[in-house]
């Protein structure tokens, strides 16, 4: 924890690989390939008998995976959400480790045409899979004012959610919002330029992105699918960058690792049989890594181990 992590490595790189506890002959799934930083680290530790399964919603990420890893006989690729990992035949043999690195990737933010960034004008899209579902522009063009406000508040904790939603509905009556700069300017005009160093549209963009991509629903489904596919002793490793994500992960692990509190007013409950063991609780990047990679500041890593369940 005391060493500096180079900025070119993924967030909490060493801790992720330690958490997975990689065996040379193990079978591991990276549900969020991104640009392959963690995948490369896993492959370096696998022997000829090991397997690495790579998933991503983003076709550009899968193209990078194919170019960089497709020729490796130990690697299999699947384009899709990690929520669907259980339907992939490659997972039916069981997994020794599953990794989810949540949120939007740096390449997605850097490409203006993907529509994730309020700092770079581009089409108002925000879809991690641009071939599936509604874009942000399409959703904002049809959603009701109350629905928009609810999304901004629930997923972005934006205190001015109602005012922003009202302004969006009024604006689209004149002309649809189709560019990221248009939405960013509209939100900034309501929220104001706060002296915090954080762009006033940050919370709104985050909320709309989470909603458009069903990120929290996919996380819940993906955790359940990973739990079902992990072998006894297998590790679940999740990096979150948002409190709502981390809360879901924490509650998922706790519900399977800790017996619920007793209630003397209720009938005696069935004996609790844990199926996960929490490994170390919440972990955060150290000062050295944050200095090299500011994105690590909000990262929370959680690790759990699948337990043998008596028949």
PDB file of N, CA, C and O in Angstrom, residues 184-238:
ATOM      1  N   UNK A 184     -24.886  20.441 -21.116  1.00  0.00           N
ATOM      2  CA  UNK A 184     -23.970  20.956 -20.094  1.00  0.00           C
ATOM      3  C   UNK A 184     -24.213  22.435 -19.824  1.00  0.00           C
ATOM      4  O   UNK A 184     -24.230  22.882 -18.664  1.00  0.00           O
ATOM      5  N   UNK A 185     -24.429  23.220 -20.874  1.00  0.00           N
ATOM      6  CA  UNK A 185     -24.667  24.649 -20.704  1.00  0.00           C
ATOM      7  C   UNK A 185     -26.003  24.900 -20.013  1.00  0.00           C
ATOM      8  O   UNK A 185     -26.121  25.805 -19.169  1.00  0.00           O
ATOM      9  N   UNK A 186     -27.014  24.109 -20.370  1.00  0.00           N
ATOM     10  CA  UNK A 186     -28.328  24.269 -19.738  1.00  0.00           C
ATOM     11  C   UNK A 186     -28.223  24.010 -18.231  1.00  0.00           C
ATOM     12  O   UNK A 186     -28.732  24.788 -17.412  1.00  0.00           O
ATOM     13  N   UNK A 187     -27.567  22.910 -17.864  1.00  0.00           N
ATOM     14  CA  UNK A 187     -27.437  22.572 -16.444  1.00  0.00           C
ATOM     15  C   UNK A 187     -26.598  23.611 -15.717  1.00  0.00           C
ATOM     16  O   UNK A 187     -26.942  24.053 -14.603  1.00  0.00           O
ATOM     17  N   UNK A 188     -25.492  24.033 -16.338  1.00  0.00           N
ATOM     18  CA  UNK A 188     -24.629  25.028 -15.693  1.00  0.00           C
ATOM     19  C   UNK A 188     -25.366  26.338 -15.456  1.00  0.00           C
ATOM     20  O   UNK A 188     -25.141  27.026 -14.449  1.00  0.00           O
ATOM     21  N   UNK A 189     -26.281  26.683 -16.363  1.00  0.00           N
ATOM     22  CA  UNK A 189     -27.043  27.916 -16.199  1.00  0.00           C
ATOM     23  C   UNK A 189     -27.978  27.867 -15.002  1.00  0.00           C
ATOM     24  O   UNK A 189     -28.338  28.909 -14.449  1.00  0.00           O
ATOM     25  N   UNK A 190     -28.365  26.673 -14.584  1.00  0.00           N
ATOM     26  CA  UNK A 190     -29.259  26.521 -13.430  1.00  0.00           C
ATOM     27  C   UNK A 190     -28.462  26.329 -12.147  1.00  0.00           C
ATOM     28  O   UNK A 190     -28.725  26.972 -11.127  1.00  0.00           O
ATOM     29  N   UNK A 191     -27.486  25.440 -12.201  1.00  0.00           N
ATOM     30  CA  UNK A 191     -26.713  25.107 -10.993  1.00  0.00           C
ATOM     31  C   UNK A 191     -25.755  26.230 -10.639  1.00  0.00           C
ATOM     32  O   UNK A 191     -25.515  26.516  -9.458  1.00  0.00           O
ATOM     33  N   UNK A 192     -25.192  26.884 -11.668  1.00  0.00           N
ATOM     34  CA  UNK A 192     -24.215  27.932 -11.417  1.00  0.00           C
ATOM     35  C   UNK A 192     -22.817  27.351 -11.342  1.00  0.00           C
ATOM     36  O   UNK A 192     -22.618  26.150 -11.147  1.00  0.00           O
ATOM     37  N   UNK A 193     -21.858  28.210 -11.520  1.00  0.00           N
ATOM     38  CA  UNK A 193     -20.458  27.797 -11.489  1.00  0.00           C
ATOM     39  C   UNK A 193     -19.966  27.793 -10.049  1.00  0.00           C
ATOM     40  O   UNK A 193     -19.583  28.821  -9.500  1.00  0.00           O
ATOM     41  N   UNK A 194     -20.008  26.630  -9.434  1.00  0.00           N
ATOM     42  CA  UNK A 194     -19.571  26.519  -8.042  1.00  0.00           C
ATOM     43  C   UNK A 194     -18.052  26.549  -7.959  1.00  0.00           C
ATOM     44  O   UNK A 194     -17.359  26.032  -8.816  1.00  0.00           O
ATOM     45  N   UNK A 195     -17.550  27.150  -6.898  1.00  0.00           N
ATOM     46  CA  UNK A 195     -16.105  27.271  -6.707  1.00  0.00           C
ATOM     47  C   UNK A 195     -15.560  26.015  -6.037  1.00  0.00           C
ATOM     48  O   UNK A 195     -14.980  26.043  -4.957  1.00  0.00           O
ATOM     49  N   UNK A 196     -15.784  24.869  -6.699  1.00  0.00           N
ATOM     50  CA  UNK A 196     -15.347  23.584  -6.140  1.00  0.00           C
ATOM     51  C   UNK A 196     -14.394  22.840  -7.067  1.00  0.00           C
ATOM     52  O   UNK A 196     -13.831  21.815  -6.683  1.00  0.00           O
ATOM     53  N   UNK A 197     -14.220  23.344  -8.275  1.00  0.00           N
ATOM     54  CA  UNK A 197     -13.404  22.626  -9.243  1.00  0.00           C
ATOM     55  C   UNK A 197     -14.156  21.530  -9.961  1.00  0.00           C
ATOM     56  O   UNK A 197     -13.610  20.864 -10.834  1.00  0.00           O
ATOM     57  N   UNK A 198     -15.414  21.311  -9.597  1.00  0.00           N
ATOM     58  CA  UNK A 198     -16.243  20.277 -10.225  1.00  0.00           C
ATOM     59  C   UNK A 198     -17.236  20.950 -11.158  1.00  0.00           C
ATOM     60  O   UNK A 198     -17.926  21.895 -10.774  1.00  0.00           O
ATOM     61  N   UNK A 199     -17.317  20.479 -12.385  1.00  0.00           N
ATOM     62  CA  UNK A 199     -18.232  21.072 -13.363  1.00  0.00           C
ATOM     63  C   UNK A 199     -19.671  20.929 -12.864  1.00  0.00           C
ATOM     64  O   UNK A 199     -20.061  19.872 -12.340  1.00  0.00           O
ATOM     65  N   UNK A 200     -20.493  21.956 -12.999  1.00  0.00           N
ATOM     66  CA  UNK A 200     -21.862  21.892 -12.473  1.00  0.00           C
ATOM     67  C   UNK A 200     -22.735  20.825 -13.134  1.00  0.00           C
ATOM     68  O   UNK A 200     -23.774  20.443 -12.568  1.00  0.00           O
ATOM     69  N   UNK A 201     -22.337  20.318 -14.295  1.00  0.00           N
ATOM     70  CA  UNK A 201     -23.134  19.283 -14.964  1.00  0.00           C
ATOM     71  C   UNK A 201     -22.691  17.872 -14.586  1.00  0.00           C
ATOM     72  O   UNK A 201     -23.284  16.892 -15.059  1.00  0.00           O
ATOM     73  N   UNK A 202     -21.697  17.740 -13.726  1.00  0.00           N
ATOM     74  CA  UNK A 202     -21.141  16.425 -13.406  1.00  0.00           C
ATOM     75  C   UNK A 202     -22.213  15.459 -12.902  1.00  0.00           C
ATOM     76  O   UNK A 202     -22.331  14.329 -13.388  1.00  0.00           O
ATOM     77  N   UNK A 203     -22.989  15.879 -11.933  1.00  0.00           N
ATOM     78  CA  UNK A 203     -23.976  14.983 -11.326  1.00  0.00           C
ATOM     79  C   UNK A 203     -25.073  14.597 -12.324  1.00  0.00           C
ATOM     80  O   UNK A 203     -25.527  13.453 -12.353  1.00  0.00           O
ATOM     81  N   UNK A 204     -25.489  15.545 -13.133  1.00  0.00           N
ATOM     82  CA  UNK A 204     -26.550  15.261 -14.105  1.00  0.00           C
ATOM     83  C   UNK A 204     -26.073  14.285 -15.170  1.00  0.00           C
ATOM     84  O   UNK A 204     -26.792  13.346 -15.541  1.00  0.00           O
ATOM     85  N   UNK A 205     -24.884  14.504 -15.688  1.00  0.00           N
ATOM     86  CA  UNK A 205     -24.339  13.591 -16.702  1.00  0.00           C
ATOM     87  C   UNK A 205     -24.169  12.187 -16.122  1.00  0.00           C
ATOM     88  O   UNK A 205     -24.487  11.184 -16.785  1.00  0.00           O
ATOM     89  N   UNK A 206     -23.681  12.119 -14.910  1.00  0.00           N
ATOM     90  CA  UNK A 206     -23.504  10.817 -14.258  1.00  0.00           C
ATOM     91  C   UNK A 206     -24.844  10.101 -14.118  1.00  0.00           C
ATOM     92  O   UNK A 206     -24.963   8.913 -14.421  1.00  0.00           O
ATOM     93  N   UNK A 207     -25.850  10.819 -13.661  1.00  0.00           N
ATOM     94  CA  UNK A 207     -27.166  10.214 -13.433  1.00  0.00           C
ATOM     95  C   UNK A 207     -27.779   9.704 -14.727  1.00  0.00           C
ATOM     96  O   UNK A 207     -28.324   8.584 -14.783  1.00  0.00           O
ATOM     97  N   UNK A 208     -27.700  10.507 -15.776  1.00  0.00           N
ATOM     98  CA  UNK A 208     -28.294  10.111 -17.055  1.00  0.00           C
ATOM     99  C   UNK A 208     -27.552   8.911 -17.624  1.00  0.00           C
ATOM    100  O   UNK A 208     -28.164   7.974 -18.146  1.00  0.00           O
ATOM    101  N   UNK A 209     -26.237   8.906 -17.499  1.00  0.00           N
ATOM    102  CA  UNK A 209     -25.444   7.768 -17.976  1.00  0.00           C
ATOM    103  C   UNK A 209     -25.814   6.475 -17.255  1.00  0.00           C
ATOM    104  O   UNK A 209     -26.006   5.431 -17.872  1.00  0.00           O
ATOM    105  N   UNK A 210     -25.928   6.539 -15.933  1.00  0.00           N
ATOM    106  CA  UNK A 210     -26.296   5.355 -15.149  1.00  0.00           C
ATOM    107  C   UNK A 210     -27.660   4.839 -15.575  1.00  0.00           C
ATOM    108  O   UNK A 210     -27.869   3.629 -15.732  1.00  0.00           O
ATOM    109  N   UNK A 211     -28.596   5.767 -15.791  1.00  0.00           N
ATOM    110  CA  UNK A 211     -29.948   5.368 -16.181  1.00  0.00           C
ATOM    111  C   UNK A 211     -29.976   4.756 -17.578  1.00  0.00           C
ATOM    112  O   UNK A 211     -30.561   3.680 -17.780  1.00  0.00           O
ATOM    113  N   UNK A 212     -29.365   5.431 -18.540  1.00  0.00           N
ATOM    114  CA  UNK A 212     -29.397   4.968 -19.927  1.00  0.00           C
ATOM    115  C   UNK A 212     -28.789   3.572 -20.066  1.00  0.00           C
ATOM    116  O   UNK A 212     -29.283   2.738 -20.835  1.00  0.00           O
ATOM    117  N   UNK A 213     -27.752   3.292 -19.286  1.00  0.00           N
ATOM    118  CA  UNK A 213     -27.053   2.010 -19.389  1.00  0.00           C
ATOM    119  C   UNK A 213     -27.533   0.958 -18.386  1.00  0.00           C
ATOM    120  O   UNK A 213     -26.953  -0.122 -18.340  1.00  0.00           O
ATOM    121  N   UNK A 214     -28.546   1.292 -17.590  1.00  0.00           N
ATOM    122  CA  UNK A 214     -29.079   0.344 -16.602  1.00  0.00           C
ATOM    123  C   UNK A 214     -27.943  -0.177 -15.701  1.00  0.00           C
ATOM    124  O   UNK A 214     -27.891  -1.373 -15.354  1.00  0.00           O
ATOM    125  N   UNK A 215     -27.048   0.689 -15.315  1.00  0.00           N
ATOM    126  CA  UNK A 215     -25.836   0.238 -14.637  1.00  0.00           C
ATOM    127  C   UNK A 215     -26.101  -0.426 -13.293  1.00  0.00           C
ATOM    128  O   UNK A 215     -25.464  -1.433 -12.955  1.00  0.00           O
ATOM    129  N   UNK A 216     -27.024   0.101 -12.508  1.00  0.00           N
ATOM    130  CA  UNK A 216     -27.260  -0.481 -11.189  1.00  0.00           C
ATOM    131  C   UNK A 216     -28.028  -1.794 -11.282  1.00  0.00           C
ATOM    132  O   UNK A 216     -27.739  -2.746 -10.546  1.00  0.00           O
ATOM    133  N   UNK A 217     -28.980  -1.869 -12.199  1.00  0.00           N
ATOM    134  CA  UNK A 217     -29.713  -3.121 -12.408  1.00  0.00           C
ATOM    135  C   UNK A 217     -28.774  -4.200 -12.923  1.00  0.00           C
ATOM    136  O   UNK A 217     -28.820  -5.364 -12.485  1.00  0.00           O
ATOM    137  N   UNK A 218     -27.903  -3.830 -13.866  1.00  0.00           N
ATOM    138  CA  UNK A 218     -26.930  -4.791 -14.383  1.00  0.00           C
ATOM    139  C   UNK A 218     -25.974  -5.246 -13.286  1.00  0.00           C
ATOM    140  O   UNK A 218     -25.569  -6.421 -13.248  1.00  0.00           O
ATOM    141  N   UNK A 219     -25.590  -4.338 -12.401  1.00  0.00           N
ATOM    142  CA  UNK A 219     -24.700  -4.703 -11.300  1.00  0.00           C
ATOM    143  C   UNK A 219     -25.355  -5.738 -10.401  1.00  0.00           C
ATOM    144  O   UNK A 219     -24.728  -6.746 -10.032  1.00  0.00           O
ATOM    145  N   UNK A 220     -26.601  -5.523 -10.042  1.00  0.00           N
ATOM    146  CA  UNK A 220     -27.306  -6.495  -9.188  1.00  0.00           C
ATOM    147  C   UNK A 220     -27.384  -7.853  -9.862  1.00  0.00           C
ATOM    148  O   UNK A 220     -27.124  -8.896  -9.233  1.00  0.00           O
ATOM    149  N   UNK A 221     -27.729  -7.856 -11.153  1.00  0.00           N
ATOM    150  CA  UNK A 221     -27.820  -9.122 -11.885  1.00  0.00           C
ATOM    151  C   UNK A 221     -26.446  -9.770 -12.046  1.00  0.00           C
ATOM    152  O   UNK A 221     -26.309 -10.996 -11.946  1.00  0.00           O
ATOM    153  N   UNK A 222     -25.428  -8.949 -12.304  1.00  0.00           N
ATOM    154  CA  UNK A 222     -24.085  -9.484 -12.483  1.00  0.00           C
ATOM    155  C   UNK A 222     -23.512 -10.090 -11.212  1.00  0.00           C
ATOM    156  O   UNK A 222     -22.847 -11.131 -11.254  1.00  0.00           O
ATOM    157  N   UNK A 223     -23.769  -9.456 -10.080  1.00  0.00           N
ATOM    158  CA  UNK A 223     -23.308 -10.012  -8.805  1.00  0.00           C
ATOM    159  C   UNK A 223     -23.954 -11.366  -8.537  1.00  0.00           C
ATOM    160  O   UNK A 223     -23.280 -12.315  -8.109  1.00  0.00           O
ATOM    161  N   UNK A 224     -25.256 -11.460  -8.795  1.00  0.00           N
ATOM    162  CA  UNK A 224     -25.948 -12.732  -8.587  1.00  0.00           C
ATOM    163  C   UNK A 224     -25.406 -13.811  -9.520  1.00  0.00           C
ATOM    164  O   UNK A 224     -25.208 -14.967  -9.107  1.00  0.00           O
ATOM    165  N   UNK A 225     -25.150 -13.446 -10.780  1.00  0.00           N
ATOM    166  CA  UNK A 225     -24.626 -14.416 -11.742  1.00  0.00           C
ATOM    167  C   UNK A 225     -23.215 -14.853 -11.366  1.00  0.00           C
ATOM    168  O   UNK A 225     -22.874 -16.039 -11.485  1.00  0.00           O
ATOM    169  N   UNK A 226     -22.389 -13.920 -10.912  1.00  0.00           N
ATOM    170  CA  UNK A 226     -21.035 -14.266 -10.493  1.00  0.00           C
ATOM    171  C   UNK A 226     -21.063 -15.197  -9.290  1.00  0.00           C
ATOM    172  O   UNK A 226     -20.321 -16.190  -9.229  1.00  0.00           O
ATOM    173  N   UNK A 227     -21.916 -14.894  -8.335  1.00  0.00           N
ATOM    174  CA  UNK A 227     -22.064 -15.723  -7.139  1.00  0.00           C
ATOM    175  C   UNK A 227     -22.436 -17.153  -7.525  1.00  0.00           C
ATOM    176  O   UNK A 227     -21.918 -18.130  -6.962  1.00  0.00           O
ATOM    177  N   UNK A 228     -23.320 -17.294  -8.499  1.00  0.00           N
ATOM    178  CA  UNK A 228     -23.764 -18.620  -8.927  1.00  0.00           C
ATOM    179  C   UNK A 228     -22.672 -19.392  -9.658  1.00  0.00           C
ATOM    180  O   UNK A 228     -22.643 -20.629  -9.608  1.00  0.00           O
ATOM    181  N   UNK A 229     -21.766 -18.690 -10.338  1.00  0.00           N
ATOM    182  CA  UNK A 229     -20.751 -19.357 -11.144  1.00  0.00           C
ATOM    183  C   UNK A 229     -19.420 -19.552 -10.413  1.00  0.00           C
ATOM    184  O   UNK A 229     -18.580 -20.353 -10.833  1.00  0.00           O
ATOM    185  N   UNK A 230     -19.180 -18.846  -9.324  1.00  0.00           N
ATOM    186  CA  UNK A 230     -17.912 -18.985  -8.625  1.00  0.00           C
ATOM    187  C   UNK A 230     -17.793 -20.357  -7.963  1.00  0.00           C
ATOM    188  O   UNK A 230     -18.723 -20.836  -7.318  1.00  0.00           O
ATOM    189  N   UNK A 231     -16.622 -20.961  -8.103  1.00  0.00           N
ATOM    190  CA  UNK A 231     -16.328 -22.209  -7.415  1.00  0.00           C
ATOM    191  C   UNK A 231     -16.009 -21.911  -5.947  1.00  0.00           C
ATOM    192  O   UNK A 231     -15.614 -20.785  -5.613  1.00  0.00           O
ATOM    193  N   UNK A 232     -16.149 -22.878  -5.054  1.00  0.00           N
ATOM    194  CA  UNK A 232     -15.682 -22.671  -3.684  1.00  0.00           C
ATOM    195  C   UNK A 232     -14.216 -22.240  -3.679  1.00  0.00           C
ATOM    196  O   UNK A 232     -13.374 -22.826  -4.360  1.00  0.00           O
ATOM    197  N   UNK A 233     -13.933 -21.171  -2.973  1.00  0.00           N
ATOM    198  CA  UNK A 233     -12.596 -20.603  -2.959  1.00  0.00           C
ATOM    199  C   UNK A 233     -12.375 -19.547  -4.019  1.00  0.00           C
ATOM    200  O   UNK A 233     -11.365 -18.842  -3.991  1.00  0.00           O
ATOM    201  N   UNK A 234     -13.313 -19.418  -4.967  1.00  0.00           N
ATOM    202  CA  UNK A 234     -13.206 -18.402  -6.004  1.00  0.00           C
ATOM    203  C   UNK A 234     -13.426 -17.014  -5.429  1.00  0.00           C
ATOM    204  O   UNK A 234     -14.119 -16.847  -4.426  1.00  0.00           O
ATOM    205  N   UNK A 235     -12.864 -16.019  -6.075  1.00  0.00           N
ATOM    206  CA  UNK A 235     -12.909 -14.655  -5.561  1.00  0.00           C
ATOM    207  C   UNK A 235     -13.766 -13.743  -6.458  1.00  0.00           C
ATOM    208  O   UNK A 235     -13.686 -13.798  -7.685  1.00  0.00           O
ATOM    209  N   UNK A 236     -14.569 -12.909  -5.815  1.00  0.00           N
ATOM    210  CA  UNK A 236     -15.311 -11.827  -6.458  1.00  0.00           C
ATOM    211  C   UNK A 236     -14.614 -10.519  -6.115  1.00  0.00           C
ATOM    212  O   UNK A 236     -14.441 -10.201  -4.931  1.00  0.00           O
ATOM    213  N   UNK A 237     -14.203  -9.757  -7.136  1.00  0.00           N
ATOM    214  CA  UNK A 237     -13.480  -8.502  -6.937  1.00  0.00           C
ATOM    215  C   UNK A 237     -14.221  -7.402  -7.694  1.00  0.00           C
ATOM    216  O   UNK A 237     -14.443  -7.523  -8.901  1.00  0.00           O
ATOM    217  N   UNK A 238     -14.607  -6.350  -6.978  1.00  0.00           N
ATOM    218  CA  UNK A 238     -15.386  -5.273  -7.593  1.00  0.00           C
ATOM    219  C   UNK A 238     -14.784  -3.922  -7.222  1.00  0.00           C
ATOM    220  O   UNK A 238     -14.540  -3.648  -6.044  1.00  0.00           O
TER     221      UNK A 238
END
